[in-house]
Coordinates of C-alpha atoms in Angstrom, one line a residue:
X804 CA -82.3 11.5 15.1
X805 CA -83.9 8.5 13.5
X806 CA -86.5 6.6 15.5
X807 CA -86.6 2.8 15.8
X808 CA -89.5 2.8 13.4
X809 CA -87.4 4.7 10.8
X810 CA -84.6 2.1 11.0
X811 CA -86.8 -0.9 10.7
X812 CA -86.1 -2.6 7.4
X813 CA -87.0 -6.2 6.4
X814 CA -85.5 -5.8 2.9
X815 CA -82.1 -7.6 3.7
X816 CA -84.0 -10.5 5.3
X817 CA -86.2 -10.8 2.2
X818 CA -83.2 -10.7 -0.1
X819 CA -81.4 -13.3 1.9
X820 CA -84.3 -15.7 1.9
X821 CA -85.5 -15.4 -1.7
X822 CA -82.0 -15.6 -3.2
X823 CA -80.8 -18.5 -1.1
X824 CA -84.0 -20.5 -1.8
X825 CA -83.8 -19.7 -5.5
X826 CA -80.1 -20.7 -5.8
X827 CA -80.8 -24.0 -4.0
X828 CA -83.8 -24.6 -6.2
X829 CA -81.8 -23.8 -9.4
X830 CA -79.1 -26.2 -8.4
X831 CA -81.6 -29.0 -7.7
X832 CA -83.5 -28.4 -11.0
X833 CA -80.2 -28.3 -13.0
X834 CA -79.2 -31.6 -11.4
X835 CA -82.5 -33.2 -12.1
X836 CA -82.4 -32.1 -15.8
X837 CA -78.8 -33.5 -16.1
X838 CA -79.9 -36.9 -14.7
X839 CA -83.0 -37.0 -16.9
X840 CA -81.2 -35.9 -20.0
X841 CA -77.8 -37.7 -19.7
X842 CA -78.5 -40.8 -17.6
X843 CA -82.2 -41.6 -18.1
X844 CA -82.1 -40.0 -21.6
X845 CA -85.7 -38.9 -21.4
X846 CA -87.1 -35.5 -20.5
X847 CA -90.8 -35.7 -19.6
X848 CA -93.7 -33.2 -19.2
X849 CA -92.9 -32.8 -15.5
X850 CA -89.4 -31.7 -16.3
X851 CA -90.4 -29.0 -18.7
X852 CA -93.1 -27.7 -16.3
X853 CA -90.5 -27.5 -13.6
X854 CA -88.3 -25.5 -15.9
X855 CA -91.2 -23.1 -16.5
X856 CA -91.9 -22.7 -12.8
X857 CA -88.2 -22.1 -12.2
X858 CA -88.2 -19.3 -14.8
X859 CA -91.3 -17.8 -13.1
X860 CA -89.6 -18.0 -9.7
X861 CA -86.5 -16.2 -11.0
X862 CA -88.6 -13.4 -12.5
X863 CA -90.4 -13.1 -9.1
X864 CA -87.0 -12.8 -7.3
X865 CA -85.7 -10.2 -9.7
X866 CA -88.8 -8.0 -9.4
X867 CA -88.8 -8.3 -5.6
X868 CA -85.1 -7.3 -5.6
X869 CA -86.0 -4.2 -7.7
X870 CA -88.8 -3.5 -5.3
X871 CA -86.5 -3.6 -2.3
X872 CA -84.2 -1.2 -4.1
X873 CA -87.1 1.2 -4.0
X874 CA -87.6 0.7 -0.3
X875 CA -89.9 -2.3 0.0
X876 CA -89.5 -3.7 3.5
X877 CA -89.4 -0.3 5.1
X878 CA -92.3 1.7 6.5
X879 CA -94.1 3.9 4.0
X880 CA -93.7 6.9 6.2
X881 CA -90.0 6.8 5.6
X882 CA -90.2 6.6 1.8
X883 CA -90.7 9.2 -0.8
X884 CA -93.8 9.0 -3.1
X885 CA -91.6 7.8 -6.0
X886 CA -90.1 5.1 -3.8
X887 CA -93.6 4.0 -2.7
X888 CA -94.8 3.8 -6.3
X889 CA -91.7 1.8 -7.4
X890 CA -91.8 -0.6 -4.5
X891 CA -95.5 -1.3 -4.8
X892 CA -95.5 -1.7 -8.6
X893 CA -92.6 -4.2 -8.7
X894 CA -93.8 -6.1 -5.6
X895 CA -97.3 -6.5 -7.1
X896 CA -96.1 -7.7 -10.5
X897 CA -93.5 -9.9 -8.7
X898 CA -96.2 -11.4 -6.5
X899 CA -98.1 -12.5 -9.6
X900 CA -95.1 -14.3 -11.0
X901 CA -94.6 -15.8 -7.5
X902 CA -98.1 -17.1 -7.4
X903 CA -97.7 -18.7 -10.8
X904 CA -94.3 -20.1 -9.7
X905 CA -96.2 -21.9 -6.9
X906 CA -99.2 -23.0 -9.1
X907 CA -97.4 -24.4 -12.2
X908 CA -95.5 -27.0 -10.2
X909 CA -98.9 -28.6 -9.3
X910 CA -99.0 -29.7 -13.0
X911 CA -95.5 -30.9 -12.8
X912 CA -96.3 -33.0 -9.7
X913 CA -99.4 -34.4 -11.4
X914 CA -97.4 -35.4 -14.5
X915 CA -94.7 -37.0 -12.3
X916 CA -97.2 -39.0 -10.1
X917 CA -99.0 -40.3 -13.2
X918 CA -95.6 -41.2 -14.8
X919 CA -94.3 -43.0 -11.7
X920 CA -97.4 -44.8 -10.4
X921 CA -99.3 -45.4 -13.6
X922 CA -102.7 -45.2 -11.7
X923 CA -106.1 -46.2 -12.9
X924 CA -107.8 -43.9 -15.4
X925 CA -110.0 -42.5 -12.6
X926 CA -107.0 -41.5 -10.4
X927 CA -105.1 -40.4 -13.5
X928 CA -107.9 -37.9 -14.3
X929 CA -108.3 -36.8 -10.6
X930 CA -104.6 -36.0 -10.3
X931 CA -104.6 -34.0 -13.6
X932 CA -107.8 -32.2 -12.6
X933 CA -106.5 -31.1 -9.3
X934 CA -103.2 -29.9 -10.7
X935 CA -105.0 -28.1 -13.5
X936 CA -107.6 -26.5 -11.2
X937 CA -104.9 -25.2 -8.8
X938 CA -103.0 -23.7 -11.8
X939 CA -106.1 -22.1 -13.2
X940 CA -107.0 -20.6 -9.9
X941 CA -103.5 -19.1 -9.7
X942 CA -103.7 -17.7 -13.2
X943 CA -106.9 -15.9 -12.4
X944 CA -105.0 -13.9 -9.8
X945 CA -103.7 -11.8 -12.7
X946 CA -107.0 -10.2 -13.6
X947 CA -108.2 -10.1 -10.0
X948 CA -105.1 -8.1 -8.8
X949 CA -104.7 -6.0 -11.9
X950 CA -108.3 -4.7 -11.8
X951 CA -108.5 -3.6 -8.2
X952 CA -108.5 0.0 -9.4
X953 CA -109.5 1.8 -12.6
X954 CA -107.2 2.9 -14.0
X955 CA -105.1 0.0 -12.8
X956 CA -102.1 2.3 -12.2
X957 CA -104.0 3.7 -9.2
X958 CA -103.2 0.4 -7.4
X959 CA -99.7 1.5 -6.8
X960 CA -99.7 5.2 -7.7
X961 CA -101.6 7.5 -5.3
X962 CA -101.2 10.5 -7.6
X963 CA -104.0 9.2 -9.8
X964 CA -107.1 11.3 -9.1
X965 CA -110.7 10.2 -9.3
X966 CA -109.7 6.5 -9.4
X967 CA -112.3 3.9 -8.6
X968 CA -111.1 1.1 -6.5
X969 CA -113.1 -1.8 -5.1
X970 CA -112.9 -3.0 -1.5
X971 CA -109.5 -4.8 -1.2
X972 CA -111.3 -7.4 0.9
X973 CA -112.6 -9.1 -2.2
X974 CA -109.2 -9.5 -3.8
X975 CA -107.7 -10.6 -0.5
X976 CA -110.5 -13.2 -0.1
X977 CA -109.7 -14.6 -3.5
X978 CA -106.0 -14.8 -2.6
X979 CA -107.0 -16.7 0.5
X980 CA -109.1 -19.0 -1.6
X981 CA -106.1 -19.6 -3.9
X982 CA -103.9 -20.4 -0.9
X983 CA -106.5 -22.9 0.4
X984 CA -106.8 -24.6 -3.0
X985 CA -103.0 -24.8 -3.1
X986 CA -102.8 -26.3 0.4
X987 CA -105.5 -28.9 -0.4
X988 CA -103.8 -30.0 -3.6
X989 CA -100.4 -30.2 -2.0
X990 CA -101.8 -32.3 0.8
X991 CA -103.7 -34.6 -1.5
X992 CA -100.7 -35.2 -3.7
X993 CA -98.5 -35.9 -0.7
X994 CA -100.9 -38.3 1.0
X995 CA -101.7 -40.0 -2.4
X996 CA -98.0 -40.5 -3.1
X997 CA -97.2 -41.9 0.3
X998 CA -100.2 -44.3 0.3
X999 CA -99.4 -45.7 -3.1
X1000 CA -95.7 -45.8 -2.4
X1001 CA -96.2 -47.8 0.8
X1002 CA -98.0 -50.5 -1.1
X1003 CA -95.0 -51.1 -3.3
X1004 CA -93.2 -54.4 -2.8
X1005 CA -89.7 -53.1 -1.9
X1006 CA -87.6 -53.0 1.2
X1007 CA -89.1 -51.1 4.2
X1008 CA -86.1 -48.6 4.2
X1009 CA -86.6 -47.9 0.5
X1010 CA -90.3 -47.4 1.1
X1011 CA -89.6 -44.9 3.9
X1012 CA -87.0 -43.0 1.8
X1013 CA -89.4 -42.8 -1.2
X1014 CA -92.4 -41.9 1.0
X1015 CA -90.5 -39.1 2.7
X1016 CA -89.3 -37.7 -0.6
X1017 CA -92.7 -37.8 -2.3
X1018 CA -94.4 -36.6 0.9
X1019 CA -92.5 -33.3 1.0
X1020 CA -95.6 -31.7 -0.5
X1021 CA -96.9 -31.6 3.0
X1022 CA -94.3 -28.8 3.7
X1023 CA -95.8 -26.9 0.7
X1024 CA -99.2 -27.4 2.3
X1025 CA -98.0 -25.9 5.6
X1026 CA -96.5 -22.9 3.8
X1027 CA -99.7 -22.3 1.9
X1028 CA -101.6 -22.3 5.2
X1029 CA -99.2 -19.8 6.7
X1030 CA -99.7 -17.5 3.7
X1031 CA -103.5 -17.7 4.2
X1032 CA -103.0 -16.5 7.8
X1033 CA -100.8 -13.6 6.6
X1034 CA -103.1 -12.5 3.8
X1035 CA -105.7 -10.6 5.9
X1036 CA -103.1 -7.9 6.6
X1037 CA -103.6 -6.8 3.0
X1038 CA -107.2 -5.8 3.6
X1039 CA -106.3 -2.6 5.4
X1040 CA -103.8 -1.4 2.7
X1041 CA -101.9 0.5 5.3
X1042 CA -98.1 0.6 5.4
X1043 CA -98.1 -2.2 2.8
X1044 CA -94.4 -1.9 1.9
X1045 CA -93.6 -3.1 5.5
X1046 CA -96.6 -5.1 6.6
X1047 CA -96.6 -7.4 3.5
X1048 CA -92.9 -8.2 3.7
X1049 CA -93.4 -11.5 5.5
X1050 CA -96.0 -12.5 2.8
X1051 CA -93.4 -12.0 0.1
X1052 CA -91.0 -14.3 2.0
X1053 CA -93.7 -17.1 2.3
X1054 CA -94.6 -16.7 -1.3
X1055 CA -91.1 -17.9 -2.1

């Protein structure tokens, strides 16, 4: 008779969240591109960067879906060694795409802010620097996560003998740093957009509408903070297929 622990499975919840969010994002990006191409008749840097981030996001969702097929979202004790390897491998690679899918849009937002507000050269450079720095920090996650163990296969395959793995705390600390940078940049962009927008000489209702739209980055900031809170669970590397499920959801 299966225990309550054996029946616990966060896989369906993860699938529902990541696919719903991805479908909504795809619809919004498609609509944006249609307006920019057919009505405005000009596709800018920010549009192409959003397309790239959307492609990364779709890759993330596909790999997470494959990982769940292997049993990600369930307790490791209920999985076979093959299922654990498959779920860990696909979840780890998927997470890398997910991190990039969150980082690249910083460049898109930087390009959009500079296009809309045409700031002074100083603020122009500051916005690009912050967007570029956040993206660079996200890209560094690739070597950080893929070199936890030597050979790197030992990260997800426990059959590898005599593998040398460093303390997972170092990698987790870097991921927390990445999340902190992401949160700061999102908050800066949101506040900067609202402050500049509020100075525009337009109707108050239009100001409020535009400020709310451009200030949505504060939501991304809140999500990044939640991820930073969740990340310390990875330091123990115990029952990761179940305990890191919520982190995958917040990555989306």
